[in-house]
């Protein structure tokens, strides 16, 4: 299960709306969806969580490029919705690279978290997605949530904590 909501800042405070991501195929589509939620080009936050395993925040300010934060890149990479957020730039890859060729991987049980020392020696794990936060950890600084607070959030209550810090917990709960 996943949950996604848009929080748009307006003159009267935050407005929330739940959103379906089924028709969103790219980060550009997601940014366009966010921009539609705020005709005055105010700040819009797209909050996404997946089964309490990871959460993501996409911030769109007018026509600026979206800013992204993902709490656990490896968990998000296993999700179709997480893949929207994990751009090559965010992961430090060359644009256009698809990362490791999944068909060529030798799935010998190491996918269960076991370490295969050979991967580290030949450098083939260089394209792997980290089990750590990626993106702009200062994405919410000006809204009252600093880098330390954002990185310390647990995926199971992150969106509620973010909304509470923004003064938007009641509007978020109406769409949850």
mmCIF file of C-alpha atoms in Angstrom:
data_model
loop_
_atom_site.group_PDB
_atom_site.id
_atom_site.type_symbol
_atom_site.label_atom_id
_atom_site.label_comp_id
_atom_site.label_asym_id
_atom_site.label_seq_id
_atom_site.Cartn_x
_atom_site.Cartn_y
_atom_site.Cartn_z
ATOM 1 C CA UNK A 1 0.000 0.000 0.000
ATOM 2 C CA UNK A 2 1.061 3.522 -0.607
ATOM 3 C CA UNK A 3 -0.267 6.927 0.345
ATOM 4 C CA UNK A 4 0.313 10.094 -1.620
ATOM 5 C CA UNK A 5 -0.951 13.575 -0.896
ATOM 6 C CA UNK A 6 -0.390 17.070 -2.191
ATOM 7 C CA UNK A 7 0.020 19.910 0.289
ATOM 8 C CA UNK A 8 -0.298 23.296 -1.394
ATOM 9 C CA UNK A 9 0.588 26.439 0.523
ATOM 10 C CA UNK A 10 -1.971 29.196 0.053
ATOM 11 C CA UNK A 11 -2.677 32.588 1.603
ATOM 12 C CA UNK A 12 -5.001 30.822 4.054
ATOM 13 C CA UNK A 13 -2.542 28.086 5.038
ATOM 14 C CA UNK A 14 -2.054 24.593 3.664
ATOM 15 C CA UNK A 15 -4.596 22.761 1.525
ATOM 16 C CA UNK A 16 -4.350 19.008 1.154
ATOM 17 C CA UNK A 17 -5.586 16.661 -1.517
ATOM 18 C CA UNK A 18 -4.967 12.991 -1.962
ATOM 19 C CA UNK A 19 -3.658 11.978 -5.315
ATOM 20 C CA UNK A 20 -3.486 8.857 -7.385
ATOM 21 C CA UNK A 21 -0.113 8.221 -8.949
ATOM 22 C CA UNK A 22 -1.325 5.545 -11.359
ATOM 23 C CA UNK A 23 -1.238 7.918 -14.349
ATOM 24 C CA UNK A 24 2.061 9.528 -13.351
ATOM 25 C CA UNK A 25 4.933 8.014 -15.309
ATOM 26 C CA UNK A 26 7.782 10.482 -14.813
ATOM 27 C CA UNK A 27 9.047 13.046 -12.357
ATOM 28 C CA UNK A 28 7.961 15.734 -14.847
ATOM 29 C CA UNK A 29 4.399 14.367 -14.739
ATOM 30 C CA UNK A 30 4.491 14.510 -10.947
ATOM 31 C CA UNK A 31 5.806 18.089 -10.979
ATOM 32 C CA UNK A 32 3.060 19.106 -13.422
ATOM 33 C CA UNK A 33 0.452 17.522 -11.162
ATOM 34 C CA UNK A 34 1.841 19.503 -8.221
ATOM 35 C CA UNK A 35 1.843 22.757 -10.204
ATOM 36 C CA UNK A 36 -1.824 22.228 -11.098
ATOM 37 C CA UNK A 37 -2.613 22.147 -7.367
ATOM 38 C CA UNK A 38 -1.323 25.712 -6.943
ATOM 39 C CA UNK A 39 -2.421 28.159 -9.620
ATOM 40 C CA UNK A 40 -0.557 30.984 -7.828
ATOM 41 C CA UNK A 41 2.779 29.142 -8.137
ATOM 42 C CA UNK A 42 3.068 28.738 -4.370
ATOM 43 C CA UNK A 43 4.987 25.904 -2.752
ATOM 44 C CA UNK A 44 3.504 22.441 -3.241
ATOM 45 C CA UNK A 45 4.750 19.369 -1.421
ATOM 46 C CA UNK A 46 4.065 15.884 -2.710
ATOM 47 C CA UNK A 47 4.262 13.473 0.219
ATOM 48 C CA UNK A 48 4.547 9.768 -0.550
ATOM 49 C CA UNK A 49 4.906 6.810 1.780
ATOM 50 C CA UNK A 50 5.021 3.135 0.945
ATOM 51 C CA UNK A 51 4.070 0.500 3.515
ATOM 52 C CA UNK A 52 5.998 2.286 6.280
ATOM 53 C CA UNK A 53 9.206 1.252 4.485
ATOM 54 C CA UNK A 54 10.163 4.610 2.992
ATOM 55 C CA UNK A 55 8.842 8.087 2.418
ATOM 56 C CA UNK A 56 9.536 10.760 -0.116
ATOM 57 C CA UNK A 57 9.016 14.486 -0.361
ATOM 58 C CA UNK A 58 8.921 16.337 -3.653
ATOM 59 C CA UNK A 59 8.860 20.111 -3.433
ATOM 60 C CA UNK A 60 7.722 22.216 -6.354
ATOM 61 C CA UNK A 61 8.067 25.992 -6.156
ATOM 62 C CA UNK A 62 6.495 27.568 -9.231
ATOM 63 C CA UNK A 63 8.396 26.693 -12.386
ATOM 64 C CA UNK A 64 11.601 25.734 -10.539
ATOM 65 C CA UNK A 65 12.904 22.195 -10.921
ATOM 66 C CA UNK A 66 11.420 19.851 -8.329
ATOM 67 C CA UNK A 67 13.497 19.147 -5.241
ATOM 68 C CA UNK A 68 13.422 15.582 -3.932
ATOM 69 C CA UNK A 69 14.179 13.754 -0.701
ATOM 70 C CA UNK A 70 13.790 9.975 -0.269
ATOM 71 C CA UNK A 71 14.289 8.377 3.153
ATOM 72 C CA UNK A 72 15.591 4.993 1.928
ATOM 73 C CA UNK A 73 16.660 4.765 -1.694
ATOM 74 C CA UNK A 74 16.967 0.973 -1.751
ATOM 75 C CA UNK A 75 13.442 0.467 -0.374
ATOM 76 C CA UNK A 76 12.068 3.079 -2.782
ATOM 77 C CA UNK A 77 13.836 1.420 -5.729
ATOM 78 C CA UNK A 78 11.680 -1.662 -5.173
ATOM 79 C CA UNK A 79 8.540 0.440 -5.653
ATOM 80 C CA UNK A 80 7.105 1.754 -8.898
ATOM 81 C CA UNK A 81 6.354 5.015 -7.113
ATOM 82 C CA UNK A 82 9.838 5.231 -5.681
ATOM 83 C CA UNK A 83 11.323 4.766 -9.124
ATOM 84 C CA UNK A 84 9.597 8.017 -10.156
ATOM 85 C CA UNK A 85 11.690 9.885 -7.606
ATOM 86 C CA UNK A 86 15.027 8.098 -7.968
ATOM 87 C CA UNK A 87 16.485 9.980 -10.902
ATOM 88 C CA UNK A 88 19.992 9.351 -12.199
ATOM 89 C CA UNK A 89 21.056 12.723 -10.813
ATOM 90 C CA UNK A 90 19.651 11.903 -7.374
ATOM 91 C CA UNK A 91 21.558 8.618 -7.316
ATOM 92 C CA UNK A 92 24.777 10.135 -8.659
ATOM 93 C CA UNK A 93 24.654 8.162 -11.902
ATOM 94 C CA UNK A 94 25.406 9.286 -15.412
ATOM 95 C CA UNK A 95 22.169 10.514 -17.042
ATOM 96 C CA UNK A 96 20.600 7.813 -19.166
ATOM 97 C CA UNK A 97 22.218 4.913 -17.325
ATOM 98 C CA UNK A 98 19.734 2.390 -16.103
ATOM 99 C CA UNK A 99 21.911 1.162 -13.273
ATOM 100 C CA UNK A 100 22.708 -2.521 -13.111
ATOM 101 C CA UNK A 101 21.240 -4.818 -15.741
ATOM 102 C CA UNK A 102 18.753 -6.784 -13.644
ATOM 103 C CA UNK A 103 18.629 -9.619 -16.173
ATOM 104 C CA UNK A 104 22.400 -10.075 -15.917
ATOM 105 C CA UNK A 105 22.509 -10.153 -12.110
ATOM 106 C CA UNK A 106 23.419 -13.433 -10.461
ATOM 107 C CA UNK A 107 20.709 -13.796 -7.835
ATOM 108 C CA UNK A 108 22.440 -16.379 -5.673
ATOM 109 C CA UNK A 109 20.788 -15.524 -2.365
ATOM 110 C CA UNK A 110 22.731 -12.343 -1.706
ATOM 111 C CA UNK A 111 19.551 -10.362 -2.374
ATOM 112 C CA UNK A 112 18.430 -11.365 1.112
ATOM 113 C CA UNK A 113 20.985 -9.049 2.661
ATOM 114 C CA UNK A 114 23.907 -11.455 2.674
ATOM 115 C CA UNK A 115 27.216 -10.003 1.621
ATOM 116 C CA UNK A 116 29.013 -11.357 -1.397
ATOM 117 C CA UNK A 117 32.661 -10.368 -0.974
ATOM 118 C CA UNK A 118 33.335 -10.798 -4.718
ATOM 119 C CA UNK A 119 31.054 -7.848 -5.524
ATOM 120 C CA UNK A 120 33.114 -5.512 -3.368
ATOM 121 C CA UNK A 121 36.407 -6.642 -4.885
ATOM 122 C CA UNK A 122 35.507 -6.223 -8.538
ATOM 123 C CA UNK A 123 33.480 -3.044 -8.020
ATOM 124 C CA UNK A 124 30.270 -4.437 -9.501
ATOM 125 C CA UNK A 125 28.258 -3.082 -6.575
ATOM 126 C CA UNK A 126 29.115 0.517 -7.517
ATOM 127 C CA UNK A 127 25.757 0.973 -9.270
ATOM 128 C CA UNK A 128 23.712 -0.372 -6.361
ATOM 129 C CA UNK A 129 21.164 1.862 -4.691
ATOM 130 C CA UNK A 130 22.103 2.857 -1.123
ATOM 131 C CA UNK A 131 20.103 1.839 1.937
ATOM 132 C CA UNK A 132 20.142 5.439 3.088
ATOM 133 C CA UNK A 133 18.476 8.772 2.436
ATOM 134 C CA UNK A 134 19.156 10.487 -0.878
ATOM 135 C CA UNK A 135 18.281 13.873 -2.223
ATOM 136 C CA UNK A 136 17.936 17.345 -0.798
ATOM 137 C CA UNK A 137 17.880 16.918 2.977
ATOM 138 C CA UNK A 138 17.411 20.701 3.343
ATOM 139 C CA UNK A 139 14.191 20.579 1.318
ATOM 140 C CA UNK A 140 12.043 21.691 4.277
ATOM 141 C CA UNK A 141 14.510 23.957 6.123
ATOM 142 C CA UNK A 142 12.574 27.158 5.452
ATOM 143 C CA UNK A 143 9.346 25.443 6.519
ATOM 144 C CA UNK A 144 10.633 24.523 9.982
ATOM 145 C CA UNK A 145 12.044 21.029 9.468
ATOM 146 C CA UNK A 146 15.823 20.976 9.427
ATOM 147 C CA UNK A 147 18.115 18.393 7.922
ATOM 148 C CA UNK A 148 18.692 16.565 11.224
ATOM 149 C CA UNK A 149 14.977 16.311 11.958
ATOM 150 C CA UNK A 150 14.184 15.097 8.452
ATOM 151 C CA UNK A 151 16.881 12.415 8.503
ATOM 152 C CA UNK A 152 15.752 11.250 11.951
ATOM 153 C CA UNK A 153 12.145 10.582 10.884
ATOM 154 C CA UNK A 154 10.898 6.996 10.829
ATOM 155 C CA UNK A 155 8.972 6.003 7.725
ATOM 156 C CA UNK A 156 5.966 4.862 9.769
ATOM 157 C CA UNK A 157 5.156 8.351 11.115
ATOM 158 C CA UNK A 158 7.155 10.724 8.906
ATOM 159 C CA UNK A 159 4.310 12.289 6.939
ATOM 160 C CA UNK A 160 2.313 13.014 10.081
ATOM 161 C CA UNK A 161 5.366 14.573 11.738
ATOM 162 C CA UNK A 162 6.089 16.703 8.678
ATOM 163 C CA UNK A 163 2.471 17.855 8.442
ATOM 164 C CA UNK A 164 2.423 18.676 12.157
ATOM 165 C CA UNK A 165 5.567 20.803 11.849
ATOM 166 C CA UNK A 166 3.992 22.651 8.921
ATOM 167 C CA UNK A 167 0.763 23.211 10.823
ATOM 168 C CA UNK A 168 -1.053 21.034 8.299
ATOM 169 C CA UNK A 169 -1.760 17.852 10.249
ATOM 170 C CA UNK A 170 -5.534 18.385 10.302
ATOM 171 C CA UNK A 171 -5.768 18.967 6.552
ATOM 172 C CA UNK A 172 -3.544 15.966 5.855
ATOM 173 C CA UNK A 173 -5.701 13.738 8.041
ATOM 174 C CA UNK A 174 -8.788 14.730 6.050
ATOM 175 C CA UNK A 175 -7.336 13.055 2.956
ATOM 176 C CA UNK A 176 -5.647 10.109 4.648
#
